[in-house]
JSON list of C-alpha atoms in Angstrom, two decimals:
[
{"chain": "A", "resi": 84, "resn": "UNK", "atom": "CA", "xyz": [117.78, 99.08, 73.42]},
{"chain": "A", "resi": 85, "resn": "UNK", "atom": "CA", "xyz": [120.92, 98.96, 75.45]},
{"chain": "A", "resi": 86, "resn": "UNK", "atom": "CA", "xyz": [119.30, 100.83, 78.53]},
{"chain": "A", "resi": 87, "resn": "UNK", "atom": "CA", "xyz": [116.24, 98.53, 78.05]},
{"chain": "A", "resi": 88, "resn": "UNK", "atom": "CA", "xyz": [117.93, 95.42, 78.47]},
{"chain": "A", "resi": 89, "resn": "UNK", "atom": "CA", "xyz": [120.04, 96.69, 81.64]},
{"chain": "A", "resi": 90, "resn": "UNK", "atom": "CA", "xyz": [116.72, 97.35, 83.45]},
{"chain": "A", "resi": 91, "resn": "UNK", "atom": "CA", "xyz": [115.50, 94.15, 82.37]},
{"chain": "A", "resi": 92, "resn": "UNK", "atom": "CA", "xyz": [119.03, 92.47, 83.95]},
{"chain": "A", "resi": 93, "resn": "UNK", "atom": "CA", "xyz": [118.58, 94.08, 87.14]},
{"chain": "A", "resi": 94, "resn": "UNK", "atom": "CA", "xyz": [115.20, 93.74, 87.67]},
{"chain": "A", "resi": 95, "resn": "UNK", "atom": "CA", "xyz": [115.12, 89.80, 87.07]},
{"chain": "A", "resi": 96, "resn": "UNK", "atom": "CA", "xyz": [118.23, 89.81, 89.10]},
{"chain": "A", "resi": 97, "resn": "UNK", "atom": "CA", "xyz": [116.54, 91.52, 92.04]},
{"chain": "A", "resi": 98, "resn": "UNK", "atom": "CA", "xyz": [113.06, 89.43, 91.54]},
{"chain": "A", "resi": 99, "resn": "UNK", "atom": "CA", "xyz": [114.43, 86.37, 91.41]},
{"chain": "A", "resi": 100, "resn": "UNK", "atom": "CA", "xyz": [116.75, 86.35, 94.05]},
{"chain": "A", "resi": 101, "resn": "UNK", "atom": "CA", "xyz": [113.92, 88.00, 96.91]},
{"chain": "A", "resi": 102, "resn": "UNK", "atom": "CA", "xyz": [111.44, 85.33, 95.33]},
{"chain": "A", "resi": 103, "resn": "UNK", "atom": "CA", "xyz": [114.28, 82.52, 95.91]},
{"chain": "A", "resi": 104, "resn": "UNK", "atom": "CA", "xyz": [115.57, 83.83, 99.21]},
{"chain": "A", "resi": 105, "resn": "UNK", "atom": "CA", "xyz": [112.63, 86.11, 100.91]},
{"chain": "A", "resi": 106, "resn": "UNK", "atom": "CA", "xyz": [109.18, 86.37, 99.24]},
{"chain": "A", "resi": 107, "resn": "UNK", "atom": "CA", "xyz": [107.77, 88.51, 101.24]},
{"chain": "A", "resi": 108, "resn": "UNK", "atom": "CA", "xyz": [109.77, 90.92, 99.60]},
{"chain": "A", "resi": 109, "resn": "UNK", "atom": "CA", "xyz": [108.14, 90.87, 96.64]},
{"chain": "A", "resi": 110, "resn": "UNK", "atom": "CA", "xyz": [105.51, 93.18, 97.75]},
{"chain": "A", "resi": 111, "resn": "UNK", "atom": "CA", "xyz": [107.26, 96.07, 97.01]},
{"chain": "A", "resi": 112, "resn": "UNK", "atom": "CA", "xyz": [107.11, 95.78, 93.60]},
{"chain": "A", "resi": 113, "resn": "UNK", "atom": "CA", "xyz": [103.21, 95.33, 93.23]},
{"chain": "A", "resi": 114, "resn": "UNK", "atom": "CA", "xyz": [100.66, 97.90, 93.73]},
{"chain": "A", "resi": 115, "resn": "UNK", "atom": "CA", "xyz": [96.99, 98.09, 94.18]},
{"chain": "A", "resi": 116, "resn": "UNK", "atom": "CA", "xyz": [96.58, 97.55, 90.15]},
{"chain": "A", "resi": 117, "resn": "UNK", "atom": "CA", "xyz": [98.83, 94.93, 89.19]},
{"chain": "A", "resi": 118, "resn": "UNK", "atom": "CA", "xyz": [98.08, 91.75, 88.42]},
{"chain": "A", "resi": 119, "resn": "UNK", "atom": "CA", "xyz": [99.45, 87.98, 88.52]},
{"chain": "A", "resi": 120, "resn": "UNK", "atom": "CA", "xyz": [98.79, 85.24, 86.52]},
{"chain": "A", "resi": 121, "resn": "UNK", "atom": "CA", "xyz": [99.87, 82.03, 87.96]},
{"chain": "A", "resi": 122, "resn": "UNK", "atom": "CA", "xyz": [99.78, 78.97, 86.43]},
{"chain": "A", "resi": 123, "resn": "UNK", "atom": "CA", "xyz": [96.07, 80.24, 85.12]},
{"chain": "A", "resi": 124, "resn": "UNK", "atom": "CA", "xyz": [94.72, 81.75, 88.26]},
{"chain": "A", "resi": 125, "resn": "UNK", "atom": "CA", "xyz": [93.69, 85.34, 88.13]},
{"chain": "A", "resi": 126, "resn": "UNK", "atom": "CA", "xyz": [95.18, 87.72, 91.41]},
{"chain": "A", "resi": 127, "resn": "UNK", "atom": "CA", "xyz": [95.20, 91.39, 91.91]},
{"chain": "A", "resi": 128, "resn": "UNK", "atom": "CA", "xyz": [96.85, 94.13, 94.06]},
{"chain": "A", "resi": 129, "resn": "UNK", "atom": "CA", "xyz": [99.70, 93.48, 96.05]},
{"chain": "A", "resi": 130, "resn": "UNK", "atom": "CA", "xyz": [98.58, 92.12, 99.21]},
{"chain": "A", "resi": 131, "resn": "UNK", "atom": "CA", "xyz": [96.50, 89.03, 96.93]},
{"chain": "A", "resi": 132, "resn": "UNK", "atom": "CA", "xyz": [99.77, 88.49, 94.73]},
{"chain": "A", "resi": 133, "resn": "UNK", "atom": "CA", "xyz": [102.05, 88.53, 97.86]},
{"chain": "A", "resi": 134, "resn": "UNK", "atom": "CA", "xyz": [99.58, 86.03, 99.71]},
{"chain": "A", "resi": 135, "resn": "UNK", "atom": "CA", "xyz": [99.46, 84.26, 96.58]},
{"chain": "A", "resi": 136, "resn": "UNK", "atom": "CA", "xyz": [103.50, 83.43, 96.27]},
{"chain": "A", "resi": 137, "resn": "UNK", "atom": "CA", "xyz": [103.70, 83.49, 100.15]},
{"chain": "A", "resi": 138, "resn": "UNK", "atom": "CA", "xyz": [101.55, 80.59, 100.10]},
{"chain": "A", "resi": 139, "resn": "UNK", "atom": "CA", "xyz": [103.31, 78.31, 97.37]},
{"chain": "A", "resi": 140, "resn": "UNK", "atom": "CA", "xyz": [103.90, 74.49, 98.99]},
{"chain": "A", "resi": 141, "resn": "UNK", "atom": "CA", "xyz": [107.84, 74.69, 98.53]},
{"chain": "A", "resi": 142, "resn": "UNK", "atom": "CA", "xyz": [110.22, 75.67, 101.02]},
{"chain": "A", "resi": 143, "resn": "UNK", "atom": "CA", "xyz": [113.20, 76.03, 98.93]},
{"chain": "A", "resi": 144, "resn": "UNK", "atom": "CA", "xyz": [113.29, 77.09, 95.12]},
{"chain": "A", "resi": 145, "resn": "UNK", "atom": "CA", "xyz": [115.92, 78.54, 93.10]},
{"chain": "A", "resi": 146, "resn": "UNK", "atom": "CA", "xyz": [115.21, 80.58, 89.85]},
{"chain": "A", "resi": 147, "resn": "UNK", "atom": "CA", "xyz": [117.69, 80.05, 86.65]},
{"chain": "A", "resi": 148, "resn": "UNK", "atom": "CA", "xyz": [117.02, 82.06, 83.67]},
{"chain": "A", "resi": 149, "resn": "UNK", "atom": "CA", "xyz": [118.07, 80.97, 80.51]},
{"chain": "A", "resi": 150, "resn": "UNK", "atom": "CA", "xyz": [116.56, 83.69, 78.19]},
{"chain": "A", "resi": 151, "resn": "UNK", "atom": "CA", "xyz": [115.80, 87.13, 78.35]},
{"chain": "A", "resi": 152, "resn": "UNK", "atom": "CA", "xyz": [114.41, 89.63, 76.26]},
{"chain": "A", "resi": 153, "resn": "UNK", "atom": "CA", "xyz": [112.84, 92.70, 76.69]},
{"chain": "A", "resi": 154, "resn": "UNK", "atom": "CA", "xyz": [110.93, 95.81, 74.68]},
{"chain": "A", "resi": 155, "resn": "UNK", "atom": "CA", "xyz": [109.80, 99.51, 75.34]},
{"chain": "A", "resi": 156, "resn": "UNK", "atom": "CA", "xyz": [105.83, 98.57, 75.66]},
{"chain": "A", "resi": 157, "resn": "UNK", "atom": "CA", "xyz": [104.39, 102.13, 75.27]},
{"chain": "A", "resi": 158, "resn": "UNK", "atom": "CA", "xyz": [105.43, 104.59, 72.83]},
{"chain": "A", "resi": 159, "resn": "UNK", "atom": "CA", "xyz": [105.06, 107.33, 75.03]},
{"chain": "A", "resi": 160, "resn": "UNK", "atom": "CA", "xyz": [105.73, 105.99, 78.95]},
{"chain": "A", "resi": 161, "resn": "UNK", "atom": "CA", "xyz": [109.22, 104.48, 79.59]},
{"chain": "A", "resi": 162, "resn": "UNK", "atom": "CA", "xyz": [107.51, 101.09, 80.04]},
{"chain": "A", "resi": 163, "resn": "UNK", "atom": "CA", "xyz": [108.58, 97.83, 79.36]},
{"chain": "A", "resi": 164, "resn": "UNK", "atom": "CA", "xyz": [107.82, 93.88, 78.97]},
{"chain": "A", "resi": 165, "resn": "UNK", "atom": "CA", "xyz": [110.22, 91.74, 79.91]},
{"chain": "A", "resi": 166, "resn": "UNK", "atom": "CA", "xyz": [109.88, 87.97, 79.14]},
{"chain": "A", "resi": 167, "resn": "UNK", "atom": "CA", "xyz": [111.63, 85.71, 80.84]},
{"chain": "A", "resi": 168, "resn": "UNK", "atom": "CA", "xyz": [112.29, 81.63, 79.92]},
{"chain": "A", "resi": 169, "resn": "UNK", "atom": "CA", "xyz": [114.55, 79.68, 82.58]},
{"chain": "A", "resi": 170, "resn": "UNK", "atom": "CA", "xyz": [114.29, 76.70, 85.15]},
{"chain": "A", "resi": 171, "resn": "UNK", "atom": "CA", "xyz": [112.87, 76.11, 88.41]},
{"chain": "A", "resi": 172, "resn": "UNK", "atom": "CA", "xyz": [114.92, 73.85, 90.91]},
{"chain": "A", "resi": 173, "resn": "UNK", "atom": "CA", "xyz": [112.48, 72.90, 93.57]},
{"chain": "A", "resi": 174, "resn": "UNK", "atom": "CA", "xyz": [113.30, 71.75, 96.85]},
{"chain": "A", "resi": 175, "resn": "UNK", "atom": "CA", "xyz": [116.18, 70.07, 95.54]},
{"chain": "A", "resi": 176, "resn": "UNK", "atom": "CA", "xyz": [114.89, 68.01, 92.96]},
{"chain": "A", "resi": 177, "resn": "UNK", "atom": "CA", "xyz": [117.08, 67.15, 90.52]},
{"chain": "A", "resi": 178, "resn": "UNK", "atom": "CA", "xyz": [114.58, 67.96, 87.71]},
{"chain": "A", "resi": 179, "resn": "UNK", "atom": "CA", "xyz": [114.30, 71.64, 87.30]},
{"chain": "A", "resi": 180, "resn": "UNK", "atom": "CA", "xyz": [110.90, 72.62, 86.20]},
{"chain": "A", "resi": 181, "resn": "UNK", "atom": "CA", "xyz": [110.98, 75.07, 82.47]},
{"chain": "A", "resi": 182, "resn": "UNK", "atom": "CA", "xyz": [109.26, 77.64, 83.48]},
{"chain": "A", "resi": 183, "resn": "UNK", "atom": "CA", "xyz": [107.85, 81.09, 81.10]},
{"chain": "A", "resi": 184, "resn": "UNK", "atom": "CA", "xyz": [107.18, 84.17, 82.92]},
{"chain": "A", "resi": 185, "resn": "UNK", "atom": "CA", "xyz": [106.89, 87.55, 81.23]},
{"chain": "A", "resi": 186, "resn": "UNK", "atom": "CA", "xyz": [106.41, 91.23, 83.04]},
{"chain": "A", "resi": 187, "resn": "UNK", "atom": "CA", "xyz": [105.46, 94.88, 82.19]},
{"chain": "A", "resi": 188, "resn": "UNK", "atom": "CA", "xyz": [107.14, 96.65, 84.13]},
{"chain": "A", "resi": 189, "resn": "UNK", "atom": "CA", "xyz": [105.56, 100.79, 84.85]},
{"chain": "A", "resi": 190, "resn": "UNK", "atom": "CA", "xyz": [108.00, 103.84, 85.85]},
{"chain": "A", "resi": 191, "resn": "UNK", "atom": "CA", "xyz": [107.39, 104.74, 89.34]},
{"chain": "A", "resi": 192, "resn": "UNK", "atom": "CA", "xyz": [109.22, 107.71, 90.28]},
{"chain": "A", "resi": 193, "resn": "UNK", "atom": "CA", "xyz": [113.03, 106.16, 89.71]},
{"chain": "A", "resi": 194, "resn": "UNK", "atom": "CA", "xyz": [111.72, 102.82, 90.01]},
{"chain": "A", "resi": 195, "resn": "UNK", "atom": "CA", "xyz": [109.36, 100.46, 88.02]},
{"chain": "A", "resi": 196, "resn": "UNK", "atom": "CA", "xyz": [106.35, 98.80, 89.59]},
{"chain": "A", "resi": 197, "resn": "UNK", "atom": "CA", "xyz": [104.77, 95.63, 88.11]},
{"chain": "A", "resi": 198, "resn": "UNK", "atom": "CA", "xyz": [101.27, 96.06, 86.30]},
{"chain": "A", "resi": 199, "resn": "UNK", "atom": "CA", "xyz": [101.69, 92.66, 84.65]},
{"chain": "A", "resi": 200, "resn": "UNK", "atom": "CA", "xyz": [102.95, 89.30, 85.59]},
{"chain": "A", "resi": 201, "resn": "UNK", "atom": "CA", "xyz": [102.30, 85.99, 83.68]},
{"chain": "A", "resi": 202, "resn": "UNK", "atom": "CA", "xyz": [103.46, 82.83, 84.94]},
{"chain": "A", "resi": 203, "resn": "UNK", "atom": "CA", "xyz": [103.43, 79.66, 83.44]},
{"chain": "A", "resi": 204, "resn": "UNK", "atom": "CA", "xyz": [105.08, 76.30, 84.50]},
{"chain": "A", "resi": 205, "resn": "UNK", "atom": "CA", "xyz": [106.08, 74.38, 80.68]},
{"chain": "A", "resi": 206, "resn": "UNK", "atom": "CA", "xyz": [105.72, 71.06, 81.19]},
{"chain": "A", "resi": 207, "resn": "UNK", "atom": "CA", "xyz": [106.92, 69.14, 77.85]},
{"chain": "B", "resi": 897, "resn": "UNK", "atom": "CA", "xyz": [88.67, 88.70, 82.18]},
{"chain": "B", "resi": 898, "resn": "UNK", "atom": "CA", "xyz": [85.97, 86.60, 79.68]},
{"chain": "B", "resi": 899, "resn": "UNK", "atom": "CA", "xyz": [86.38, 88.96, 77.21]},
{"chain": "B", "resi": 900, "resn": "UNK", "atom": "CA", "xyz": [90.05, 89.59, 77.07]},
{"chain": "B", "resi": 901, "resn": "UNK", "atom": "CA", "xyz": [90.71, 85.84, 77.12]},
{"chain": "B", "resi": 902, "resn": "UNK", "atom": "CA", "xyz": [88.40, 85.62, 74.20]},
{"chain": "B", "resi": 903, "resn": "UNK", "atom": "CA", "xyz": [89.82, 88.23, 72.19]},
{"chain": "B", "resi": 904, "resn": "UNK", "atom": "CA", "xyz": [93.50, 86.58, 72.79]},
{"chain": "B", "resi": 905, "resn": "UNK", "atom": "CA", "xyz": [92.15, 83.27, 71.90]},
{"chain": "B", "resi": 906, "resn": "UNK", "atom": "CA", "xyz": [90.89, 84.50, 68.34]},
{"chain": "B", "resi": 907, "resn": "UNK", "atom": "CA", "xyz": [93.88, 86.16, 67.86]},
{"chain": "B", "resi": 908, "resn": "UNK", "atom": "CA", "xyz": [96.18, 83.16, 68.60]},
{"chain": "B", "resi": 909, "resn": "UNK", "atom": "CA", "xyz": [94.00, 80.87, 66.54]},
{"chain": "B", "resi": 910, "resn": "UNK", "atom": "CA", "xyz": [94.39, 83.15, 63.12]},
{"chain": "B", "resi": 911, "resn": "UNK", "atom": "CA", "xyz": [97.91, 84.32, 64.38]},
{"chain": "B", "resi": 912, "resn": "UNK", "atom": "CA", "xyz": [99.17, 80.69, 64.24]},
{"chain": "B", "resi": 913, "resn": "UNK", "atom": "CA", "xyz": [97.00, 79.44, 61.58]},
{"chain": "B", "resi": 914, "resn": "UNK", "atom": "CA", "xyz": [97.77, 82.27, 59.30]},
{"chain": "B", "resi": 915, "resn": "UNK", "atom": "CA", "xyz": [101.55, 81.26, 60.04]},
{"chain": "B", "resi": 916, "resn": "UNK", "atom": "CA", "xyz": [101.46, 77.60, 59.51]},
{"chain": "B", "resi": 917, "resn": "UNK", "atom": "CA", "xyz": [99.30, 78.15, 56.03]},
{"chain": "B", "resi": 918, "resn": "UNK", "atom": "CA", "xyz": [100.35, 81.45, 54.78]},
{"chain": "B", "resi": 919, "resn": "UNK", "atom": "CA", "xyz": [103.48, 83.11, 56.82]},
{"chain": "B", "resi": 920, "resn": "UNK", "atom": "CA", "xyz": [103.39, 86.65, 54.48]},
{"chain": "B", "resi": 921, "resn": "UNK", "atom": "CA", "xyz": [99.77, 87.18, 55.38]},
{"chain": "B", "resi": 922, "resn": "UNK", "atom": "CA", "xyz": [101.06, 88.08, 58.94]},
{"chain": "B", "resi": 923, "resn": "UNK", "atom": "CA", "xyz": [102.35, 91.50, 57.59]},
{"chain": "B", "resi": 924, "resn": "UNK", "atom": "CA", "xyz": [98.45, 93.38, 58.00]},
{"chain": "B", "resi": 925, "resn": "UNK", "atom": "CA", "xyz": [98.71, 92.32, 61.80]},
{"chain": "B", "resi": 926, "resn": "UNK", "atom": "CA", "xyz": [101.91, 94.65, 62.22]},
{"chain": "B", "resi": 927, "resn": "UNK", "atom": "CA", "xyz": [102.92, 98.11, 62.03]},
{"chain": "B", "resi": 928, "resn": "UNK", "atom": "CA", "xyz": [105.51, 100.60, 61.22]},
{"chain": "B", "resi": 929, "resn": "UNK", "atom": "CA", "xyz": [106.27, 100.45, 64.98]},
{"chain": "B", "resi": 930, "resn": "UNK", "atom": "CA", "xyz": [106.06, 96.95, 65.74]},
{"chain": "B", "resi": 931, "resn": "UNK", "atom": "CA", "xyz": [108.69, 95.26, 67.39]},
{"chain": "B", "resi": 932, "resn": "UNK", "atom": "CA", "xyz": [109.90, 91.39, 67.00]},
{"chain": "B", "resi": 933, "resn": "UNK", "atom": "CA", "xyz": [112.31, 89.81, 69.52]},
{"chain": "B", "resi": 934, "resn": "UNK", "atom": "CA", "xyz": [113.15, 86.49, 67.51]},
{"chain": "B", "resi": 935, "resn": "UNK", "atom": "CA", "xyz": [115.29, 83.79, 69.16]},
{"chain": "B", "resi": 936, "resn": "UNK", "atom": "CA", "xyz": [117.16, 87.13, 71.08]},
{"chain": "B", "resi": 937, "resn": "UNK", "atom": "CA", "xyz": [117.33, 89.19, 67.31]},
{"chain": "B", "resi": 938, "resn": "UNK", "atom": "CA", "xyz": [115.28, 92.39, 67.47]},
{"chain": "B", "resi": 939, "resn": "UNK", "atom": "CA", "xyz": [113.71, 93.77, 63.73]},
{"chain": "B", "resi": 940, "resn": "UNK", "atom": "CA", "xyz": [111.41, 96.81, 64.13]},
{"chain": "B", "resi": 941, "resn": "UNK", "atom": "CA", "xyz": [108.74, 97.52, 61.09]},
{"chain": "B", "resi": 942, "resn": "UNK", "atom": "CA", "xyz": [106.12, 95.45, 59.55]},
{"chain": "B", "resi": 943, "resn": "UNK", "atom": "CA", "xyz": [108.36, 94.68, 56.82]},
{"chain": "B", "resi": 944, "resn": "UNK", "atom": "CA", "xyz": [111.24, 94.08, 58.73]},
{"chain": "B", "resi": 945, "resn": "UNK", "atom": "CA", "xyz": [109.16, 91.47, 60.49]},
{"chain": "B", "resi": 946, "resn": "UNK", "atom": "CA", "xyz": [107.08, 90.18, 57.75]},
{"chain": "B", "resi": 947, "resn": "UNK", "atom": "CA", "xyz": [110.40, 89.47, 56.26]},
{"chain": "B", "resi": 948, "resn": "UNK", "atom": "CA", "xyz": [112.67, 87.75, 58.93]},
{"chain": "B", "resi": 949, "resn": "UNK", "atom": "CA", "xyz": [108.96, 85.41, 59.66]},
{"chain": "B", "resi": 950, "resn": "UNK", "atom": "CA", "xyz": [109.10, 84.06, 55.38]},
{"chain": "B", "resi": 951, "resn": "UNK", "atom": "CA", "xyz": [112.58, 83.66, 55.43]},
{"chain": "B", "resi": 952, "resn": "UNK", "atom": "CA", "xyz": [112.72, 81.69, 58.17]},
{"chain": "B", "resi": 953, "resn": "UNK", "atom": "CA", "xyz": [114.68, 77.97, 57.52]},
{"chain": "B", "resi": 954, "resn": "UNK", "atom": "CA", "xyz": [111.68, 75.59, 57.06]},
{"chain": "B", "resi": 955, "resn": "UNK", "atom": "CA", "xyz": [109.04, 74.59, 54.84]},
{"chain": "B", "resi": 956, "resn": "UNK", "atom": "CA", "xyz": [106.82, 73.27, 57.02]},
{"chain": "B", "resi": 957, "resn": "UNK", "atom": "CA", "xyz": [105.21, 74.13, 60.49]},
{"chain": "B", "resi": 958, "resn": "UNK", "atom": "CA", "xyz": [102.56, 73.73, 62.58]},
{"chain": "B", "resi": 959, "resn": "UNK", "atom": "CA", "xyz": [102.03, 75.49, 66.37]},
{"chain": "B", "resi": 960, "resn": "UNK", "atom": "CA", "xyz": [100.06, 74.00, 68.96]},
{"chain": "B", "resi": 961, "resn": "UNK", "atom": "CA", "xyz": [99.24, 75.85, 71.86]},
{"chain": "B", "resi": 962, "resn": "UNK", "atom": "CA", "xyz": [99.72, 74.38, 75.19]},
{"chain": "B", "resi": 963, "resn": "UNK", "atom": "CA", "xyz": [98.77, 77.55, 77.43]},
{"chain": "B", "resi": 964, "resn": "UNK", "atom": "CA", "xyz": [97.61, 80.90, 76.80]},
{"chain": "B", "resi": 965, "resn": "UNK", "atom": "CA", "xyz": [97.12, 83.80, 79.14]},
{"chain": "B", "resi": 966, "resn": "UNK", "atom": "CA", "xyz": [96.18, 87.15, 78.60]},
{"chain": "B", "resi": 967, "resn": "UNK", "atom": "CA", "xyz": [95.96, 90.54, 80.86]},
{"chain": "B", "resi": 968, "resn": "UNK", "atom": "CA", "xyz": [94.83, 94.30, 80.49]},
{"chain": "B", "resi": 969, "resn": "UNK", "atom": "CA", "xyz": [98.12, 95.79, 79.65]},
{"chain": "B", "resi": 970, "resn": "UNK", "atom": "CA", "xyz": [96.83, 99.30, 80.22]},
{"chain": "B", "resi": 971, "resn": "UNK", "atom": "CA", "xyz": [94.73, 101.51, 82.58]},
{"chain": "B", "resi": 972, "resn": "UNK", "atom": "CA", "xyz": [93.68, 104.07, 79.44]},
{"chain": "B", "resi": 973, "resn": "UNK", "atom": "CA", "xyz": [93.75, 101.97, 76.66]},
{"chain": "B", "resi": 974, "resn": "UNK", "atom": "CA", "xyz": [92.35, 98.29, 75.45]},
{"chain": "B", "resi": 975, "resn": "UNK", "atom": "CA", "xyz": [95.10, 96.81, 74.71]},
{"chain": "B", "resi": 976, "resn": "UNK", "atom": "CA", "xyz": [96.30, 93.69, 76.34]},
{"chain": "B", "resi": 977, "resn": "UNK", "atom": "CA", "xyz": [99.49, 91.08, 77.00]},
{"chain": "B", "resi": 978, "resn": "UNK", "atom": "CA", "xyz": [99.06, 87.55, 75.56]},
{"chain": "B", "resi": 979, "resn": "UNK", "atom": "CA", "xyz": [101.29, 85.02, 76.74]},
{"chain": "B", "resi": 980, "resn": "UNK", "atom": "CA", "xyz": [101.59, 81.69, 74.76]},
{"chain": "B", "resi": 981, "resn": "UNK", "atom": "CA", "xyz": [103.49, 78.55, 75.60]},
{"chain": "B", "resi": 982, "resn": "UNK", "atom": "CA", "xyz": [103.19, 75.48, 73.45]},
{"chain": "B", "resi": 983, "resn": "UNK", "atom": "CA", "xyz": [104.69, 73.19, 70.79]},
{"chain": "B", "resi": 984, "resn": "UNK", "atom": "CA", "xyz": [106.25, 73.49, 67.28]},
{"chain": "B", "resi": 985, "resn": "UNK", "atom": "CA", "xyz": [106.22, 70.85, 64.95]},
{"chain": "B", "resi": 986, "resn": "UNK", "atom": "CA", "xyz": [108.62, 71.65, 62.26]},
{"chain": "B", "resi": 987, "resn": "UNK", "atom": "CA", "xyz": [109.01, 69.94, 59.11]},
{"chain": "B", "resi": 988, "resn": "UNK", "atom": "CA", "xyz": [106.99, 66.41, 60.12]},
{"chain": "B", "resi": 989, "resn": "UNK", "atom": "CA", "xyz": [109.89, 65.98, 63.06]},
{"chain": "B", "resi": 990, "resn": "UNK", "atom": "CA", "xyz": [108.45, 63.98, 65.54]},
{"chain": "B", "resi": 991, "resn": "UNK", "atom": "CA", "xyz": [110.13, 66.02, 68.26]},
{"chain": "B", "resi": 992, "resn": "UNK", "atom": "CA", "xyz": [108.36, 68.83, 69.03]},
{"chain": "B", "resi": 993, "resn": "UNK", "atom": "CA", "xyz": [109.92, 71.82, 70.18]},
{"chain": "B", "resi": 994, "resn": "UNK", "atom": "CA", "xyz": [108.67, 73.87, 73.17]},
{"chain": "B", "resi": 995, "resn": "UNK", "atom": "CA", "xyz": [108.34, 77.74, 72.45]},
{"chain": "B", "resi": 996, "resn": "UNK", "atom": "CA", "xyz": [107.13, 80.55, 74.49]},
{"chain": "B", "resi": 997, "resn": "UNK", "atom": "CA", "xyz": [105.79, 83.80, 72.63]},
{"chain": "B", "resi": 998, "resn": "UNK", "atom": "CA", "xyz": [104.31, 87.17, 73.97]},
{"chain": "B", "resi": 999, "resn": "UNK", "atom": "CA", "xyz": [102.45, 89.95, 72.32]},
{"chain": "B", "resi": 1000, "resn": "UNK", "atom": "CA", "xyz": [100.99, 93.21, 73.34]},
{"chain": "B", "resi": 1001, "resn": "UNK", "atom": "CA", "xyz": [97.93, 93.69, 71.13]},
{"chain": "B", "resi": 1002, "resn": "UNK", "atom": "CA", "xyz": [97.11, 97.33, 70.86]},
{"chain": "B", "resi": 1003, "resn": "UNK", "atom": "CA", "xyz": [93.52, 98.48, 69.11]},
{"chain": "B", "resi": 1004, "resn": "UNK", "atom": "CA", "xyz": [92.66, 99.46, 65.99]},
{"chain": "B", "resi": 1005, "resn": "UNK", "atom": "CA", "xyz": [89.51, 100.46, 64.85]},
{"chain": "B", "resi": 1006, "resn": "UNK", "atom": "CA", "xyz": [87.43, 97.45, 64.91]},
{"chain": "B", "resi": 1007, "resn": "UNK", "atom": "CA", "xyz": [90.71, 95.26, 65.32]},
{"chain": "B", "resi": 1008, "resn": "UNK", "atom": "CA", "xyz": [94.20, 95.20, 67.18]},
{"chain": "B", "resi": 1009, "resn": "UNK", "atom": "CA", "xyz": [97.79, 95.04, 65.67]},
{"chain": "B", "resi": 1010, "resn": "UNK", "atom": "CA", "xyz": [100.80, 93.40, 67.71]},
{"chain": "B", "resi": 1011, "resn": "UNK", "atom": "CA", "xyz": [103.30, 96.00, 69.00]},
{"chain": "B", "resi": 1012, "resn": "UNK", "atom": "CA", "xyz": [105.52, 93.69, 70.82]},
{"chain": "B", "resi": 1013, "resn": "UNK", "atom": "CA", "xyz": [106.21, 90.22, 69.91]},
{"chain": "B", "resi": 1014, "resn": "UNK", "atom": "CA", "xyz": [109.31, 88.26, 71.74]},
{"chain": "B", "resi": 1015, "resn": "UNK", "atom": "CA", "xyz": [109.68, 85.13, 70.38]},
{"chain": "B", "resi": 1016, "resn": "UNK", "atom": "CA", "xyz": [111.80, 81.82, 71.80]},
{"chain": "B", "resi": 1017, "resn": "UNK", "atom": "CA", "xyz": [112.21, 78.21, 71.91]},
{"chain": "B", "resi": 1018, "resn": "UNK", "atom": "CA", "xyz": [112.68, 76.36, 75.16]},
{"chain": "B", "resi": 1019, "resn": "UNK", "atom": "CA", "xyz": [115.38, 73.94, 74.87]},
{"chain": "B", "resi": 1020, "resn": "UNK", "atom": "CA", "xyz": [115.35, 71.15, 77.75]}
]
């Protein structure tokens, strides 16, 4: 599972640091089909998801990821999930938030798109 | 989503009581290609599983589930993502851990058996 934890790596990498440093960027990596989960509330397609994190009332926020796993999802498309545990440090605060997210993530040519995403703040 | 929420609820609720009652009667909810990601160590097989989940170091345990979450994880097929996020009691402590799990649920006749499963406590 080598190769399946590298994606994993660089695609957290490269989500978390556009979500921290230009979310509008994030649109790339949705299409018409995926869908979001945030903190309970149903979104879907790409312009509704970007809109969605666009729209979140902090103007600074920096992703740390503690954990990381990930598995082939399909047994016969090079899909994955990718679940993700780490901290949110929001607009400064010094009390980073836990936060759970997890992903599949769907081959798109040499890429992967995101069909799922599942967010969840973990407050204790 | 009504139904896919309700199927991941029932699941979740005999998942978790079936594992704070009776851990070895989780084997008939996995497969010979199942896959367990627990604490960051993968086992593949529902024995593999079945047996890393009874040997696990306590006697007693009880899950309570903060948040749960669940999407279509497939265009074709009915099978779905359920993302859990909640608290472990283990052994009477009276400090609760935080733990995040995630399945993929794929059907099965009448039923559905857990593909993925990535397992992991949240430490503060």
């Amino acid at each position: 599972m080598a190769d399946i934890n590298a994606i994993a790596k660089q695609f957290t990498d490269f989500y978390y640091q556009t979500f921290d440093t230009n979310r509008a960027g994030l649109q790339s990596l949705y299409r018409d089909q995926s869908m979001l989960s945030w903190e309970g509330s149903p979104l879907v397609g790409a312009n509704s998801i970007t809109e969605k994190l666009t729209s979140l009332p902090f103007s600074k926020v920096q992703h740390k990821v503690t954990t990381l796993d990930a598995q082939p999802s399909s047994p016969t498309v090079a899909s994955l999930i990718v679940s993700v545990t780490g901290l949110l440090v929001v607009d400064d605060s010094p009390n980073p938030l836990q936060f759970s997210q997890v992903f599949q993530l769907i081959p798109d040519g040499s890429s992967y798109y995101v069909y799922n995403d599942i967010f969840r703040l973990n407050y204790a």
